[in-house]
CSV table of C-alpha atoms in Angstrom, one decimal:
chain,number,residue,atom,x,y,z
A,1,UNK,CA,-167.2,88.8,34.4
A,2,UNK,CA,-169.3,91.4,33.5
A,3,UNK,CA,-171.9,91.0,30.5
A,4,UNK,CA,-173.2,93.4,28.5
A,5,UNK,CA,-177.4,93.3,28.2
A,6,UNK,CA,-178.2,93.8,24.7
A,7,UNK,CA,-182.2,92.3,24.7
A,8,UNK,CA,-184.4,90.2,26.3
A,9,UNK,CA,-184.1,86.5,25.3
A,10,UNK,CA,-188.2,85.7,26.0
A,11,UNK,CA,-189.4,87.0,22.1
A,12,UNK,CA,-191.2,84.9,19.4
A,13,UNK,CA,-189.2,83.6,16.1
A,14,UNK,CA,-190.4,87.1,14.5
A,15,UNK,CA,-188.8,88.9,17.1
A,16,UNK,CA,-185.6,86.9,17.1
A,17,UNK,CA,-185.5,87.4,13.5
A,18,UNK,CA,-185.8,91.2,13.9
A,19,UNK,CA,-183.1,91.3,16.8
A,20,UNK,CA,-180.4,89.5,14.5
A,21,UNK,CA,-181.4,92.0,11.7
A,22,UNK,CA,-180.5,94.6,14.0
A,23,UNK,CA,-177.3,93.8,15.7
A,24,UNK,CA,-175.9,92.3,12.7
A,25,UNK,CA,-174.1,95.6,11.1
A,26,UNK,CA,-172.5,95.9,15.0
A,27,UNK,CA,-170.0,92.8,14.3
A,28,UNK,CA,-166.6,93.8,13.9
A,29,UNK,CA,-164.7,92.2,11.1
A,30,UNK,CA,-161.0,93.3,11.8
A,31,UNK,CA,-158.8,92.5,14.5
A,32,UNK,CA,-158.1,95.0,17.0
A,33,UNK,CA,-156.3,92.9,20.1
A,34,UNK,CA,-153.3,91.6,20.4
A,35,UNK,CA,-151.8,87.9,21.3
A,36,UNK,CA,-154.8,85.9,23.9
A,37,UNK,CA,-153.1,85.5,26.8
A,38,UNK,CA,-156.2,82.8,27.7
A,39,UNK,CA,-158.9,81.2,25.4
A,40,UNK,CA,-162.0,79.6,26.2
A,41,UNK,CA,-164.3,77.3,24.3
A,42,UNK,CA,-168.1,76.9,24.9
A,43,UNK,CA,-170.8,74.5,24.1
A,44,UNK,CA,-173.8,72.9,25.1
A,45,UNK,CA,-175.7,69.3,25.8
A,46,UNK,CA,-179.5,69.2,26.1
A,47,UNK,CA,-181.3,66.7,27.6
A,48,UNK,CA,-184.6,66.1,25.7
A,49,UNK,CA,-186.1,64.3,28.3
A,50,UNK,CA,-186.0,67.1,30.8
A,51,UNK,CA,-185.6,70.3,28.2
A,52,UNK,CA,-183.3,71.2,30.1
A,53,UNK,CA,-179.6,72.1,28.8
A,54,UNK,CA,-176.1,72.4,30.5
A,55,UNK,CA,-174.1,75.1,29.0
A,56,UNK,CA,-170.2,74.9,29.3
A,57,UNK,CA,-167.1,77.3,29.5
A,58,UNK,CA,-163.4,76.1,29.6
A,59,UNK,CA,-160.7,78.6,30.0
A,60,UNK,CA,-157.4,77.7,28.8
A,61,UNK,CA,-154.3,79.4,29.0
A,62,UNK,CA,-152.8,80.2,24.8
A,63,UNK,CA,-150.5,79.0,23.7
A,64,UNK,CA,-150.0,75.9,26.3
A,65,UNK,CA,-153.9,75.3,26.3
A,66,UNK,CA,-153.9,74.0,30.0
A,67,UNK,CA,-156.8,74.7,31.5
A,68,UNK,CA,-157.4,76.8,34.1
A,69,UNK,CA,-160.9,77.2,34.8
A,70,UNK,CA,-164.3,75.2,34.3
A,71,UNK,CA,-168.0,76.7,34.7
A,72,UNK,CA,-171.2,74.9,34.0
A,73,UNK,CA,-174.4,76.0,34.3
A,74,UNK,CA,-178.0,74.1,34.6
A,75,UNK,CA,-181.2,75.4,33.6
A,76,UNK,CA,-184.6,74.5,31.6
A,77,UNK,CA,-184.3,75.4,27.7
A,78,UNK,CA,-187.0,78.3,26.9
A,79,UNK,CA,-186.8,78.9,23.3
A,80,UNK,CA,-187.9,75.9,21.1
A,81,UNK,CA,-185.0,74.3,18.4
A,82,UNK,CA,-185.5,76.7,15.1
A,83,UNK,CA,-182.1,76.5,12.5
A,84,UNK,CA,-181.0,79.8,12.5
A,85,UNK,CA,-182.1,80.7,15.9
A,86,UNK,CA,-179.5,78.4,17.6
A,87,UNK,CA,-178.0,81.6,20.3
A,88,UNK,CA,-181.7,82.3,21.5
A,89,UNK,CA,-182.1,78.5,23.1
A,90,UNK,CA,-178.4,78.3,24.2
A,91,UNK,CA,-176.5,81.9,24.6
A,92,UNK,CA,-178.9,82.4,27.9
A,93,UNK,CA,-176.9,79.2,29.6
A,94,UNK,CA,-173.7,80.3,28.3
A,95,UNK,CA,-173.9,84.2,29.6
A,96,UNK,CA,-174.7,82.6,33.1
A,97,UNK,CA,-171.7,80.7,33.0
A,98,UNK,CA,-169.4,83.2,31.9
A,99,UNK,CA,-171.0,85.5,34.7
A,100,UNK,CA,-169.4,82.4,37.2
A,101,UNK,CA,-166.2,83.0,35.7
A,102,UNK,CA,-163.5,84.9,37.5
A,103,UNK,CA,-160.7,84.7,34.4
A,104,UNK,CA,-162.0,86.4,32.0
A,105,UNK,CA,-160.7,84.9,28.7
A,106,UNK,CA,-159.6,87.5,25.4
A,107,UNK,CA,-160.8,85.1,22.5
A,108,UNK,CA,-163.6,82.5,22.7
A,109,UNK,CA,-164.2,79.7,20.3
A,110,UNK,CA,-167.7,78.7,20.0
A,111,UNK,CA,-169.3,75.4,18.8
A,112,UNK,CA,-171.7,77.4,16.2
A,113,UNK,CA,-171.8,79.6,13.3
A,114,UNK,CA,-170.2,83.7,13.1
A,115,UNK,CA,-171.1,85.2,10.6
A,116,UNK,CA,-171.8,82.2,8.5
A,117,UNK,CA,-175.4,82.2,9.0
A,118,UNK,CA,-178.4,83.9,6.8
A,119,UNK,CA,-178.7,87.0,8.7
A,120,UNK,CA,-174.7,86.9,9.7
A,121,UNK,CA,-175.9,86.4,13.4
A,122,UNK,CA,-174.8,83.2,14.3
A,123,UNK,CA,-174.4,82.4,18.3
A,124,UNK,CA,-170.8,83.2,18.1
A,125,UNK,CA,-171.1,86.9,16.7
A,126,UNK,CA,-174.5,87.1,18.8
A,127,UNK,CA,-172.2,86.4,22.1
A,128,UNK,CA,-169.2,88.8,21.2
A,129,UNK,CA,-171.4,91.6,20.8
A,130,UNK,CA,-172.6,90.1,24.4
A,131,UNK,CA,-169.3,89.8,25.9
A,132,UNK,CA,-167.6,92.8,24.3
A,133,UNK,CA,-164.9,89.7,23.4
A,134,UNK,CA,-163.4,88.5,20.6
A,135,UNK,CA,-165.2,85.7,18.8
A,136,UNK,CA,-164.8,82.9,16.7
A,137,UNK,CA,-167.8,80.7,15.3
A,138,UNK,CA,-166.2,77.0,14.6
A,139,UNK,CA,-169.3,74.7,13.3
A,140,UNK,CA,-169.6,71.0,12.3
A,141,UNK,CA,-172.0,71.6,9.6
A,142,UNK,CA,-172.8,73.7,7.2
A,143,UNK,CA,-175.6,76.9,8.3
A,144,UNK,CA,-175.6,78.4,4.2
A,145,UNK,CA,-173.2,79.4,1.6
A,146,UNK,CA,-171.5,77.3,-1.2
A,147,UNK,CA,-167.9,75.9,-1.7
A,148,UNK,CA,-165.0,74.3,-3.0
A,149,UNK,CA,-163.7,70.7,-1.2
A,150,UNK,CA,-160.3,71.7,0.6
A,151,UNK,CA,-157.4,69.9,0.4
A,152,UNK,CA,-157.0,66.7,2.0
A,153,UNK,CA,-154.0,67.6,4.7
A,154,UNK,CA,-154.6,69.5,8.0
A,155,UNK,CA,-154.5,73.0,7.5
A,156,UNK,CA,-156.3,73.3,4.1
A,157,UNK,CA,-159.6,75.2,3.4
A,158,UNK,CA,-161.5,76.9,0.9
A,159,UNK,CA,-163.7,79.3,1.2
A,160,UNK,CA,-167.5,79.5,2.0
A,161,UNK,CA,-169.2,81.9,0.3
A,162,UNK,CA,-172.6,82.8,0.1
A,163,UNK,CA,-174.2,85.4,-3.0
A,164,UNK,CA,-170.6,86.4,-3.8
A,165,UNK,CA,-169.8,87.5,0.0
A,166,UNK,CA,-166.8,84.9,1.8
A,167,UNK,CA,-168.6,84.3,5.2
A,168,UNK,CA,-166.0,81.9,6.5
A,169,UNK,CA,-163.6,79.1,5.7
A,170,UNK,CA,-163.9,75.5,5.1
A,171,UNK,CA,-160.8,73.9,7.5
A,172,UNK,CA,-159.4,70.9,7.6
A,173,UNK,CA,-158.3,70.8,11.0
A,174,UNK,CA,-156.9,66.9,10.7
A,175,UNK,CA,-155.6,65.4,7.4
A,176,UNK,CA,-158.6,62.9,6.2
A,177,UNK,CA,-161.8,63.8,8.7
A,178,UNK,CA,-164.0,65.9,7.3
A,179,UNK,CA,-163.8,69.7,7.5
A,180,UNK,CA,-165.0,72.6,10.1
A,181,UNK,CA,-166.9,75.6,9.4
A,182,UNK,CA,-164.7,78.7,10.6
A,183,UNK,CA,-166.2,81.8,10.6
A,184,UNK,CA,-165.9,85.6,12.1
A,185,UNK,CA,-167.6,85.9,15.3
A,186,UNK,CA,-166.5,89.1,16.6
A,187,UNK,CA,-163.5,91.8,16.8
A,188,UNK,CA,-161.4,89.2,14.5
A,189,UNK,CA,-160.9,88.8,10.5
A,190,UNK,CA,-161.3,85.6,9.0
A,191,UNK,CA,-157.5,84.7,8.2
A,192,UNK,CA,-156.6,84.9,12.0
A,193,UNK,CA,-159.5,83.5,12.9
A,194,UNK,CA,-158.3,80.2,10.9
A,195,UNK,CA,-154.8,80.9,12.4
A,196,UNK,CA,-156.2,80.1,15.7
A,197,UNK,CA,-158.5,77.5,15.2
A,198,UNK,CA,-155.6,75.3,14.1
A,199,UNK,CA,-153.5,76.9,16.5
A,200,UNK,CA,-155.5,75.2,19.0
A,201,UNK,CA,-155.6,71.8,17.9
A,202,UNK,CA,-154.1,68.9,19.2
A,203,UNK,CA,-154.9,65.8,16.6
A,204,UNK,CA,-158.5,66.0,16.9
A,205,UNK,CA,-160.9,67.5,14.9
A,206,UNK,CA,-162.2,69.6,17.1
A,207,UNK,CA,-159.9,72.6,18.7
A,208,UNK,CA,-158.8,71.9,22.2
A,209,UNK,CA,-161.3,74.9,23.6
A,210,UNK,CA,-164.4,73.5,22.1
A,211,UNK,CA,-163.7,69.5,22.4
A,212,UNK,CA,-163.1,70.5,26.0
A,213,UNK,CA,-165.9,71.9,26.5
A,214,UNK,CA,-168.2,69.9,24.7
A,215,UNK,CA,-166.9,67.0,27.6
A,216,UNK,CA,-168.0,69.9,30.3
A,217,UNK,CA,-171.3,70.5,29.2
A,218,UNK,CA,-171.8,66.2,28.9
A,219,UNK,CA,-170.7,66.2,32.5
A,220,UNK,CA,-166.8,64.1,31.6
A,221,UNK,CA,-164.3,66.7,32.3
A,222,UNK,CA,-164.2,68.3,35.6
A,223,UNK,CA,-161.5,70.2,37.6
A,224,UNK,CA,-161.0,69.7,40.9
A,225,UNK,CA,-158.1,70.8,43.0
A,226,UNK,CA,-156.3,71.6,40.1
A,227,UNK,CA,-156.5,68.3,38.7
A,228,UNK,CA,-158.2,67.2,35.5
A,229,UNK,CA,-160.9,64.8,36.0
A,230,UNK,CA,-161.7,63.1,32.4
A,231,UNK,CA,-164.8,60.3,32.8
A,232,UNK,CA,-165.5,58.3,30.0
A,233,UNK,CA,-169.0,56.5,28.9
């Protein structure tokens, strides 16, 4: 697929900082496609040892969630772990897999913060303005912002807010684990952006898209004449 080039990706932390300042009043809040017909999760493994990181992309078809396509890509890790700064280490491995793709997908979940993040520019609103998709940011931890504790049962949340602005939602995806952190990416609002999340979920905490992918970029899920290949360690 074709990828938009927004900025170079070799800058220093003060650059970074500047190039979220600057693309962060570009994210679109509001919805303006219809229905996915496919959705695709992304995420990440690094290996320490090496520096080097494997960045993942599952496409699955919405709403069946069958997967249809797998892409991983290899490379060393350039930019150094900073909190806040998570899409300049990973988003470079990412685009390179979505380049590999051939289905393009029309919403992508992404294991990291939207919107929900100090300069609202996390990874996933940095690669919608990337990808010219819509994006949703769906973290395991908390970037900033303050809130309530949801209800206990799946489908509950509260909102996370941060100097009086709602950056996202606090989701229980499955009744008793602990919640996600859903949050705009891109070219979606907040309420359908939780509609989705738990649209996509299949008794794990994790959505489908991301859990998926997360066993992609470990190297455990693989696709191979049209058959799903799921190795456990």
């Amino acid at each position: 697929m074709e990828i938009l080039n927004r900025h170079r990706w070799q800058v220093t932390t003060a650059q970074a900082k500047e190039i979220q300042l600057k693309l962060a009043p570009e994210v679109s809040r509001v919805c303006n496609i219809t229905t996915p017909r496919f959705v695709a999760g992304v995420d990440i493994s690094v290996n320490r040892w090496t520096k080097t990181g494997t960045g993942a992309v599952v496409v699955l078809s919405y709403p069946t969630l069958e997967i249809v396509e797998i892409k991983t890509v290899t490379d060393r890790i350039g930019f150094p772990y900073v909190p806040g700064l998570l899409s300049f280490r990973e988003a470079p491995l990412l685009l390179t897999a979505f380049k590999n793709i051939t289905l393009v997908p029309d919403l992508v979940l992404v294991d990291g913060q939207g919107i929900a993040h100090p300069q609202r520019m996390g990874i996933a609103s940095h690669l919608g303005l990337w990808l010219g998709i819509q994006t949703i940011g769906c973290a395991k931890s908390r970037l900033c912002g303050e809130h309530d504790s949801p209800g206990n049962e799946a489908g509950s949340y509260a909102q996370l807010q941060d100097n009086g602005e709602v950056i996202g939602a606090v989701l229980r995806t499955k009744s008793g684990v602990k919640p996600l952190y859903v949050s705009i990416g891109h070219m979606i609002d907040l309420p359908l952006a939780v509609h989705y999340i738990m649209a996509c979920c299949r008794g794990y905490r994790l959505p489908e898209p991301t859990r998926l992918a997360h066993l992609a970029a470990g190297g455990n899920l693989k696709l191979k004449n049209n058959t799903i290949l799921v190795e456990s360690k």
